[in-house]
Short mmCIF file of C-alpha atoms in Angstrom, two decimals:
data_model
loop_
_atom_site.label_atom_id
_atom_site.label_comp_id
_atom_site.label_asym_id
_atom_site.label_seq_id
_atom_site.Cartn_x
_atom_site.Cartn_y
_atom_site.Cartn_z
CA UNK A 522 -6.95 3.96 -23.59
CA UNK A 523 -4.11 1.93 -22.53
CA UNK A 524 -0.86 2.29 -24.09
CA UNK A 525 0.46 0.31 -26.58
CA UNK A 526 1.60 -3.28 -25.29
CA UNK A 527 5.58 -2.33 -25.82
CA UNK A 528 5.14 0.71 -24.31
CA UNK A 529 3.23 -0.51 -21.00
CA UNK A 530 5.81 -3.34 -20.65
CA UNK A 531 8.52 -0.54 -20.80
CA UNK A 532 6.87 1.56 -18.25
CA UNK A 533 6.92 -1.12 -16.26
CA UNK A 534 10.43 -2.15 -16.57
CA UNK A 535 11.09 0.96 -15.28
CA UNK A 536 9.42 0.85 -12.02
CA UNK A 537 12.57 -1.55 -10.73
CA UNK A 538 14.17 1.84 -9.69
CA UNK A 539 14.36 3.28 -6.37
CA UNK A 540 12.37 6.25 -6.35
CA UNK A 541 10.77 6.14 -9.86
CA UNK A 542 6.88 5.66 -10.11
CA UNK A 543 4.52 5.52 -12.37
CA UNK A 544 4.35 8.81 -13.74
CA UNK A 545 8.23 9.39 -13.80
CA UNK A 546 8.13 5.97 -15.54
CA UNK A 547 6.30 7.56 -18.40
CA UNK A 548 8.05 10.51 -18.28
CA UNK A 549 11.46 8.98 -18.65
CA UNK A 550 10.03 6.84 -21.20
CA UNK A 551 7.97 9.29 -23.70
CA UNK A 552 11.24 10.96 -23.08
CA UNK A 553 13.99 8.03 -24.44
CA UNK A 554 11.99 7.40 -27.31
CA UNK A 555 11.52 11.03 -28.52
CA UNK A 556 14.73 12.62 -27.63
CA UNK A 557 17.34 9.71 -27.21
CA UNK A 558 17.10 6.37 -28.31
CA UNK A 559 20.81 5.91 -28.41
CA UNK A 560 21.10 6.67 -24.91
CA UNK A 561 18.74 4.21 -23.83
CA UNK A 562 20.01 1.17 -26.19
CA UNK A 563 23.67 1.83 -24.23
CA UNK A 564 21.97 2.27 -20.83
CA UNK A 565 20.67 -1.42 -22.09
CA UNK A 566 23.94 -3.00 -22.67
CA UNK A 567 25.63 -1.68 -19.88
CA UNK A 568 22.78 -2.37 -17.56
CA UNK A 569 23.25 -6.81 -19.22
CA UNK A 570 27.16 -6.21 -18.48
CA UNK A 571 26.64 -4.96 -15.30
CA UNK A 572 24.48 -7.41 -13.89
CA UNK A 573 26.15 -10.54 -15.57
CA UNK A 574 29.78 -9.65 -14.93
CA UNK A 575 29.61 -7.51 -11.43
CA UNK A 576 30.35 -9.75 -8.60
CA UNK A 577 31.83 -9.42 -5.12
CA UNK A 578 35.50 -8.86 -4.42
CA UNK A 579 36.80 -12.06 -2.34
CA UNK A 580 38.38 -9.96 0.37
CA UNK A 581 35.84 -6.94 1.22
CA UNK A 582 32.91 -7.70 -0.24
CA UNK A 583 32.40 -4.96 -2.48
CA UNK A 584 30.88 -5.04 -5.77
CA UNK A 585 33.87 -5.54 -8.33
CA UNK A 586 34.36 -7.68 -11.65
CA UNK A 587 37.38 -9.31 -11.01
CA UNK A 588 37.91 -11.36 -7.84
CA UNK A 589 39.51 -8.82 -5.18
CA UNK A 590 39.41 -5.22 -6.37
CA UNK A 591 41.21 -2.81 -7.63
CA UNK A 592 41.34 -1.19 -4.17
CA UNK A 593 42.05 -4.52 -2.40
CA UNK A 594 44.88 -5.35 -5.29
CA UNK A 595 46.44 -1.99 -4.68
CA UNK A 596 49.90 -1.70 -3.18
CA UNK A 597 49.36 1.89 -1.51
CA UNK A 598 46.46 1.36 0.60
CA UNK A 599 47.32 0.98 4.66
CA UNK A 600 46.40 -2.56 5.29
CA UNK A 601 46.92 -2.43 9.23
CA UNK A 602 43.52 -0.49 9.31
CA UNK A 603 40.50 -2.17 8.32
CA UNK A 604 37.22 0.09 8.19
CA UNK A 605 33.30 -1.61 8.34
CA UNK A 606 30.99 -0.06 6.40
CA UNK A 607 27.40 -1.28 5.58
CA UNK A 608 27.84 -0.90 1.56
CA UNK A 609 29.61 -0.55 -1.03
CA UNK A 610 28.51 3.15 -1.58
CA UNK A 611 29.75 4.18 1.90
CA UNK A 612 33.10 2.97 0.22
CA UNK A 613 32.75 5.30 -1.82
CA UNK A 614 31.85 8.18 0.51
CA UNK A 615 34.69 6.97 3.01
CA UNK A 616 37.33 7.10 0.04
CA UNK A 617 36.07 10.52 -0.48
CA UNK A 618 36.69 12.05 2.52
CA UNK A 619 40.62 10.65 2.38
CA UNK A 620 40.44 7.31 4.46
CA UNK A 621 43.89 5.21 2.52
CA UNK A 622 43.10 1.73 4.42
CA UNK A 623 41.41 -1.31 2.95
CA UNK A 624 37.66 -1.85 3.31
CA UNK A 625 35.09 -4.88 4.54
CA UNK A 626 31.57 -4.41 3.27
CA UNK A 627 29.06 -5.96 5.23
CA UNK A 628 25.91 -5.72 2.61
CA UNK A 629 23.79 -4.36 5.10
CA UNK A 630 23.40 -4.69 8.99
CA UNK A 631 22.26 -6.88 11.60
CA UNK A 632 18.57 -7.41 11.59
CA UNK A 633 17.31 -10.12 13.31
CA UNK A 634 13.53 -9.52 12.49
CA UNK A 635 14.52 -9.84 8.77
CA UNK A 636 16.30 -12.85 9.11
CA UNK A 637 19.64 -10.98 8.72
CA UNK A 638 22.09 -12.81 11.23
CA UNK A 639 25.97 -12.56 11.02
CA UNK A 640 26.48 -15.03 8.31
CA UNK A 641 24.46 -12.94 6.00
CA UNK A 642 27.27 -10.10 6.68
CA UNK A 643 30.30 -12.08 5.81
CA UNK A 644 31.10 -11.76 9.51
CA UNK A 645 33.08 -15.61 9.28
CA UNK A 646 34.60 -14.50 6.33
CA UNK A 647 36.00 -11.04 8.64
CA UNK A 648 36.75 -13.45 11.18
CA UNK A 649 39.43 -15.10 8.56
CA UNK A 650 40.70 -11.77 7.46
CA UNK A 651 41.37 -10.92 11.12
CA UNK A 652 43.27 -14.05 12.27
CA UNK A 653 45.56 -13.19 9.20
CA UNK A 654 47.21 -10.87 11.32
CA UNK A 655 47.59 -7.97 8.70
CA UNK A 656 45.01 -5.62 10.66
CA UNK A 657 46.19 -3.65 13.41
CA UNK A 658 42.95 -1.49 13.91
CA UNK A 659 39.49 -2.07 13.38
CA UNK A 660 37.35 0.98 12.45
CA UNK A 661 33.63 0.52 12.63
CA UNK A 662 31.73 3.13 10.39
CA UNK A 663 28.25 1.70 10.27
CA UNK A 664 25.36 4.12 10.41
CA UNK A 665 24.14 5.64 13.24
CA UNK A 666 20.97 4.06 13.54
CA UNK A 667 19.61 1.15 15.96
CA UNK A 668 21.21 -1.49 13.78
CA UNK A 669 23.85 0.17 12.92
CA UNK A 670 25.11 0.53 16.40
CA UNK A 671 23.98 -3.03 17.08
CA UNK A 672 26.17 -4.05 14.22
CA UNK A 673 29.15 -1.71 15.27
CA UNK A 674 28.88 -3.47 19.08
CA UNK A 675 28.68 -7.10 17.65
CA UNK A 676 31.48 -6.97 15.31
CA UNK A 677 33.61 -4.32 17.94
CA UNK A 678 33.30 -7.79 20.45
CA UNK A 679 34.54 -10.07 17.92
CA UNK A 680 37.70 -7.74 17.46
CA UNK A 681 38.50 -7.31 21.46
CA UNK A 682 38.64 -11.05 21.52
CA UNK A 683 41.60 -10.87 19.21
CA UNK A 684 43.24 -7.78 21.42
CA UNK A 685 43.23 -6.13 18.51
CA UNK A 686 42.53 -2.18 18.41
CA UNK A 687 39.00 -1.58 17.72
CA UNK A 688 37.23 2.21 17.35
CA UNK A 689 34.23 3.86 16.47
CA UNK A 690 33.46 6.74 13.96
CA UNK A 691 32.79 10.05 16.28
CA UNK A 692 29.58 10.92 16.42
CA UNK A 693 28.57 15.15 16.83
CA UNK A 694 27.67 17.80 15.24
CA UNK A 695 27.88 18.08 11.31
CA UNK A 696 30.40 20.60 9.68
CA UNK A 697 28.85 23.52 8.30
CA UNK A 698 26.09 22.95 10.89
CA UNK A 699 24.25 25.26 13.56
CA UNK A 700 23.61 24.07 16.92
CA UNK A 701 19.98 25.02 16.93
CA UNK A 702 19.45 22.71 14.34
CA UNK A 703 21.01 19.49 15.69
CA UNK A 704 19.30 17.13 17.53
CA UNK A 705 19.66 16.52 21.48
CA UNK A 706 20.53 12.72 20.89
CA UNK A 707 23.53 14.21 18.32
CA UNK A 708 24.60 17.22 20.69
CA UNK A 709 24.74 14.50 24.11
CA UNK A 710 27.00 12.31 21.60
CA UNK A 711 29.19 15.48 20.62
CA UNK A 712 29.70 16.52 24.35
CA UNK A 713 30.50 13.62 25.52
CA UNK A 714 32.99 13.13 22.87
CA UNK A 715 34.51 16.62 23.05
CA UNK A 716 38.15 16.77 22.47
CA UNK A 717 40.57 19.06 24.05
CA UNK A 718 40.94 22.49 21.68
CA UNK B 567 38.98 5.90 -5.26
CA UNK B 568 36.77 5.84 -8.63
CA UNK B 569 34.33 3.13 -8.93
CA UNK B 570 35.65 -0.05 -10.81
CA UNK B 571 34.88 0.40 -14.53
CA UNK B 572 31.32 -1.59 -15.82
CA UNK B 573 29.70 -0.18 -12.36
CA UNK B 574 31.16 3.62 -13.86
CA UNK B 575 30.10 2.72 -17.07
CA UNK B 576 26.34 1.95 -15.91
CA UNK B 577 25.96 4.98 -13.60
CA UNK B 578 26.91 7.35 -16.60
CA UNK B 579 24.40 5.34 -18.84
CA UNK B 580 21.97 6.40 -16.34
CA UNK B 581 22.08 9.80 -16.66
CA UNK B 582 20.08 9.30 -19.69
CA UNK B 583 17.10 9.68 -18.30
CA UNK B 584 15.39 13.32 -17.11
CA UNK B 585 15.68 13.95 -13.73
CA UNK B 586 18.35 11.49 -12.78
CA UNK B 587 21.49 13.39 -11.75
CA UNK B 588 25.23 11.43 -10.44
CA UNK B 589 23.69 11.04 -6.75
CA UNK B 590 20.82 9.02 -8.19
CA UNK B 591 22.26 7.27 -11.06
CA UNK B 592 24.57 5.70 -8.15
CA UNK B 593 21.98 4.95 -5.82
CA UNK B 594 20.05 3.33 -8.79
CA UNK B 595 22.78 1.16 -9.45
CA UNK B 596 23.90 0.17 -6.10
CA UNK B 597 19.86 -1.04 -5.48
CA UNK B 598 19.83 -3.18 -8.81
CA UNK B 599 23.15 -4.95 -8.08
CA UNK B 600 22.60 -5.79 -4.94
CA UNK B 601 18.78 -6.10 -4.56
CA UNK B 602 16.52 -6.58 -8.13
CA UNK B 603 19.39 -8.11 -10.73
CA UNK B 604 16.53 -9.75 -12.11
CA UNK B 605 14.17 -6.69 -12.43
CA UNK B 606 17.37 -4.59 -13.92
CA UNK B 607 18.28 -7.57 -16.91
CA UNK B 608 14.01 -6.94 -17.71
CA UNK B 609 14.62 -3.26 -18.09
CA UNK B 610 17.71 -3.73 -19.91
CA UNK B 611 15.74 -5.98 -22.77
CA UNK B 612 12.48 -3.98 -22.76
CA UNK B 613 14.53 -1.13 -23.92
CA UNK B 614 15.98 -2.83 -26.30
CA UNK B 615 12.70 -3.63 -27.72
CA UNK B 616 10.70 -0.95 -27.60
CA UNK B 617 13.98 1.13 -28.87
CA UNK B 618 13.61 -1.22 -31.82
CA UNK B 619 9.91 -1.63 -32.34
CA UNK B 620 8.05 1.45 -31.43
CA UNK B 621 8.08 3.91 -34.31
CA UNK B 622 4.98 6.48 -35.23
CA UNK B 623 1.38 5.81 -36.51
CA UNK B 624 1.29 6.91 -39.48
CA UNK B 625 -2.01 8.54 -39.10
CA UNK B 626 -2.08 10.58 -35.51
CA UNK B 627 1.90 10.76 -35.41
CA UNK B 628 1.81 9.03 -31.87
CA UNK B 629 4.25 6.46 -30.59
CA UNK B 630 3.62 2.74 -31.68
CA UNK B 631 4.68 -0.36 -32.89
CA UNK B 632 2.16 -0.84 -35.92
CA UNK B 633 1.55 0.99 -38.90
CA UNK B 634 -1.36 2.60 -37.72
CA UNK B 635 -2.36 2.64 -33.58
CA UNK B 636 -5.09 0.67 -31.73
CA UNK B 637 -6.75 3.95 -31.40
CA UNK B 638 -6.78 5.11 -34.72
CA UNK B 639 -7.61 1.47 -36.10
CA UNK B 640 -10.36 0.99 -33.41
CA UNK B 641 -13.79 1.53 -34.88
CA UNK B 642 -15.50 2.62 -31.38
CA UNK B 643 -14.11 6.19 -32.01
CA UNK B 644 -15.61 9.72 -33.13
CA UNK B 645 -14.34 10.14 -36.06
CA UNK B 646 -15.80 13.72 -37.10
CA UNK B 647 -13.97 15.34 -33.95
CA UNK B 648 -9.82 15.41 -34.06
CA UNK B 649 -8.30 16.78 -30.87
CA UNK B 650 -4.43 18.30 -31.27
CA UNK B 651 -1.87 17.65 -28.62
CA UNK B 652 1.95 18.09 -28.51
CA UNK B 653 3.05 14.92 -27.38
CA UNK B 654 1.95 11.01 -26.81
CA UNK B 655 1.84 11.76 -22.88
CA UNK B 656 -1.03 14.30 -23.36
CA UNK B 657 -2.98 11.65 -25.60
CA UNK B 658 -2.50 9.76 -22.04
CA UNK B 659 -4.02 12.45 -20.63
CA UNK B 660 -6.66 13.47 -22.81
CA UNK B 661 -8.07 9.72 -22.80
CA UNK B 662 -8.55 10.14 -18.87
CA UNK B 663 -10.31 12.57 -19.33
CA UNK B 664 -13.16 10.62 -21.40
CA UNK B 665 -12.92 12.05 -24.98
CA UNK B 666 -13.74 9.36 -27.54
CA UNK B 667 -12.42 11.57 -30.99
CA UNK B 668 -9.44 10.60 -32.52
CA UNK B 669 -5.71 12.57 -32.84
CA UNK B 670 -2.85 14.20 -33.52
CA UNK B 671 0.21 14.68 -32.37
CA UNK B 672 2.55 17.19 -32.66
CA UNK B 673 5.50 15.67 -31.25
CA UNK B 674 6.37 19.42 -30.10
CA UNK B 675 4.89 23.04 -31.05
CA UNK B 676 6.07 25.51 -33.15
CA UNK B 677 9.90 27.17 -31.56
CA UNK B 678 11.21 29.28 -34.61
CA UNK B 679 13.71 29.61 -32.26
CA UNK B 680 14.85 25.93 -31.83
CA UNK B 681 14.48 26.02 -35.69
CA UNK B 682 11.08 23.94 -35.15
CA UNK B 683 8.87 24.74 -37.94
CA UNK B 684 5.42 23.55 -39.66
CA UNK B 685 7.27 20.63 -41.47
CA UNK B 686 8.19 19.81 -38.35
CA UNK B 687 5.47 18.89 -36.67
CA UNK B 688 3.94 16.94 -39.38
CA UNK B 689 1.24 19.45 -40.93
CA UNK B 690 1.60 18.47 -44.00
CA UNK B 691 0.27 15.21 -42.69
CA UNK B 692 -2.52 17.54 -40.74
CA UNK B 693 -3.47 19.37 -44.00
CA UNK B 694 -3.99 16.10 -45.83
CA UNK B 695 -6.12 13.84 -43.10
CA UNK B 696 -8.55 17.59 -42.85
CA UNK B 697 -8.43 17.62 -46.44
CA UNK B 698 -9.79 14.24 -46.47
CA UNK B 699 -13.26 15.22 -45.34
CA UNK B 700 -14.12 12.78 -42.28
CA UNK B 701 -12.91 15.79 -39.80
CA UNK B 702 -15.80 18.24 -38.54
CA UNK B 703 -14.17 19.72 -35.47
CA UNK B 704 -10.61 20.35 -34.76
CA UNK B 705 -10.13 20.76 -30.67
CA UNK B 706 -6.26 22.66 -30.14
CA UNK B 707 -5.43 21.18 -26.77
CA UNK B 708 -1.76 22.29 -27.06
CA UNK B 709 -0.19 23.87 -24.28
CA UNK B 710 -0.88 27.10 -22.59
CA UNK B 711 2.40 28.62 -22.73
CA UNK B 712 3.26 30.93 -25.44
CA UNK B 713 4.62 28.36 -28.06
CA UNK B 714 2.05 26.33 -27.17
CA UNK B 715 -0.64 29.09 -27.80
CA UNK B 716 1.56 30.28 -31.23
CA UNK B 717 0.97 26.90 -32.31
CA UNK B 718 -2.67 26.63 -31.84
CA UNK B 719 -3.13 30.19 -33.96
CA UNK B 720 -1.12 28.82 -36.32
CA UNK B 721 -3.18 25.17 -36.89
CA UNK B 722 -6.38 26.99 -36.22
CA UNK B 723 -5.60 29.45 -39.42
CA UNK B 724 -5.36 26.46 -41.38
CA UNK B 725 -8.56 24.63 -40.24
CA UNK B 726 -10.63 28.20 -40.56
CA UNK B 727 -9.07 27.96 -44.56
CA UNK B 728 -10.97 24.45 -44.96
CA UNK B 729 -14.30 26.14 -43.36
CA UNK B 730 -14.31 23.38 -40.47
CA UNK B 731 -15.10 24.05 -36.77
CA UNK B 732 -12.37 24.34 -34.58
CA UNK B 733 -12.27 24.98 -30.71
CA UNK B 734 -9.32 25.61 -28.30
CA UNK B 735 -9.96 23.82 -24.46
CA UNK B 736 -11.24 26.16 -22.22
CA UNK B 737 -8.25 27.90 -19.77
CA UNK B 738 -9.64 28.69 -16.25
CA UNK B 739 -9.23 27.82 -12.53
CA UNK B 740 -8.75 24.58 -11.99
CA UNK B 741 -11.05 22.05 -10.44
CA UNK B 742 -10.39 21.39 -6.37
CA UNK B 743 -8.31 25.25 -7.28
CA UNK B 744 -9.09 28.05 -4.90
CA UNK B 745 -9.05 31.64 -5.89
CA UNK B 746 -6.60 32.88 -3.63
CA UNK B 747 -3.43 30.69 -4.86
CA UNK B 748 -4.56 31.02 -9.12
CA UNK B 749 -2.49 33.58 -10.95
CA UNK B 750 -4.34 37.15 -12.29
CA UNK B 751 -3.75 35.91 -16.48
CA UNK B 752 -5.65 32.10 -15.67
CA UNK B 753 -8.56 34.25 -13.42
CA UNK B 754 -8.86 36.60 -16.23
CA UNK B 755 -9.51 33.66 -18.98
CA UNK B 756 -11.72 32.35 -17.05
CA UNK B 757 -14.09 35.59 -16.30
CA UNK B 758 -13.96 36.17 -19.95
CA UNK B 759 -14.94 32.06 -20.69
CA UNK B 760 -17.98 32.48 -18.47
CA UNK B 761 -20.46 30.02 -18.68
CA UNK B 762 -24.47 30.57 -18.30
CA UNK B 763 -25.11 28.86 -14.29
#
């Protein structure tokens, strides 16, 4: 037996998620339409209100509904430092860990096998924001990965040419971690970067 | 910084579903936005619909948008033999499997606890589809936890009343299972479910 038409089209809907197949798909449905229908007719409107009003803020980048967000609008944040991040949930993790500047989301990273070039990061649009002459320092917080370094160089050349200050998040060992556990790559970067105690 | 207020809005909405917690609900919503818009405005409007349009067939109690189900209209089906499960997903299940009967379900078992009683689960509904005479065997394939056993002893006392055959599916090691890793109380229902060899 298949399921019934609504149903299967349901299930299917479902499988847009990150990290949801096809069994969690029926789960989560069998689930909505026993237990809570209400939740699942709001988690429908604010999914249509989402997706039709959430655009990018004009100056970082970031996903807001109004043109430059509330974080880009705000009159508290340091707006001589300007941190890179890949997206707009390392904003969030940034903000968390008590960063006060202002923000430029770059929607990903360099990636020249996918077609993803420096245009696709808004890097002309950074170039503007620089040459405003606001920013002061420049701090590149890209991942760690090939890209992500790749990126962090690329965009850390563009911001030398403007002798403007221009730094890198440290890289070492986590907090919290133990020494046996951390990789040889991480432990090189954590000597080399060891600060006086 | 807290997130800007639809994109808040949608990650809470989220958290309607089982399983997804804040971590996911974010990382869900992030992906949409920025990656499957398209895929997310589907979801949103096959919820909406199957919110609205899927009820219960009248007949086996399952989820569906008719009166009365494909399977319990369809005319390629064993009527004499009615199998008992506690929810549509097991239905799922019990199709893979290759039985060809027809059934009903619970939506649930028997929780005195939870205040779940008889009424509950429909056996009023039960009492009157055995009562009207097509049913020859009644297969319990509700779970094998305790309410889930409970429930079967109580449904099996009422098919006994009506002098009809009724079976419970067979508990034992399961197939591809070795010995070693299968708990003493499933080994010991299977010794005593022996079959001839």
């Amino acid at each position: 037996m298949s399921e019934s038409p609504l149903l299967s089209e349901l299930i299917d809907a479902l499988r847009c998620m990150p990290g949801i197949g096809k069994k969690s798909a029926q789960r989560i449905t069998y689930h909505l339409l026993q237990r809570n229908r209400d939740g699942a007719r709001k988690l429908s409107s604010a999914l249509t209100v989402a997706m039709d009003k959430i655009g990018h803020c004009e100056r970082c980048r970031t996903f807001s509904e109004e043109k430059i967000c509330a974080l880009c609008q705000s009159n508290k944040r340091d707006r001589s430092l300007l941190c890179i991040v890949e997206s707009p949930a390392d904003v969030y993790i940034v903000e968390e860990a008590g960063f006060r500047g202002t923000y430029f989301v770059l929607m990903g990273h360099l990636s020249p096998l996918d077609g993803i070039g420096p245009e696709d990061l808004g890097l002309d649009r950074l170039e503007r924001l620089l040459d405003e002459g606001e920013i002061e320092e420049v701090i590149l917080a890209t991942s760690t990965t090939v890209e992500g370094e790749a990126t962090a160089h690329f965009i850390g050349e563009m911001v030398h040419k403007r002798n403007l200050n221009v730094s890198r998040i440290a890289h070492g060992v986590p907090m919290g971690g133990e020494l046996e556990f951390v990789d040889s790559s991480t432990l090189s970067h954590a000597i080399a970067g060891r600060r006086e105690f």
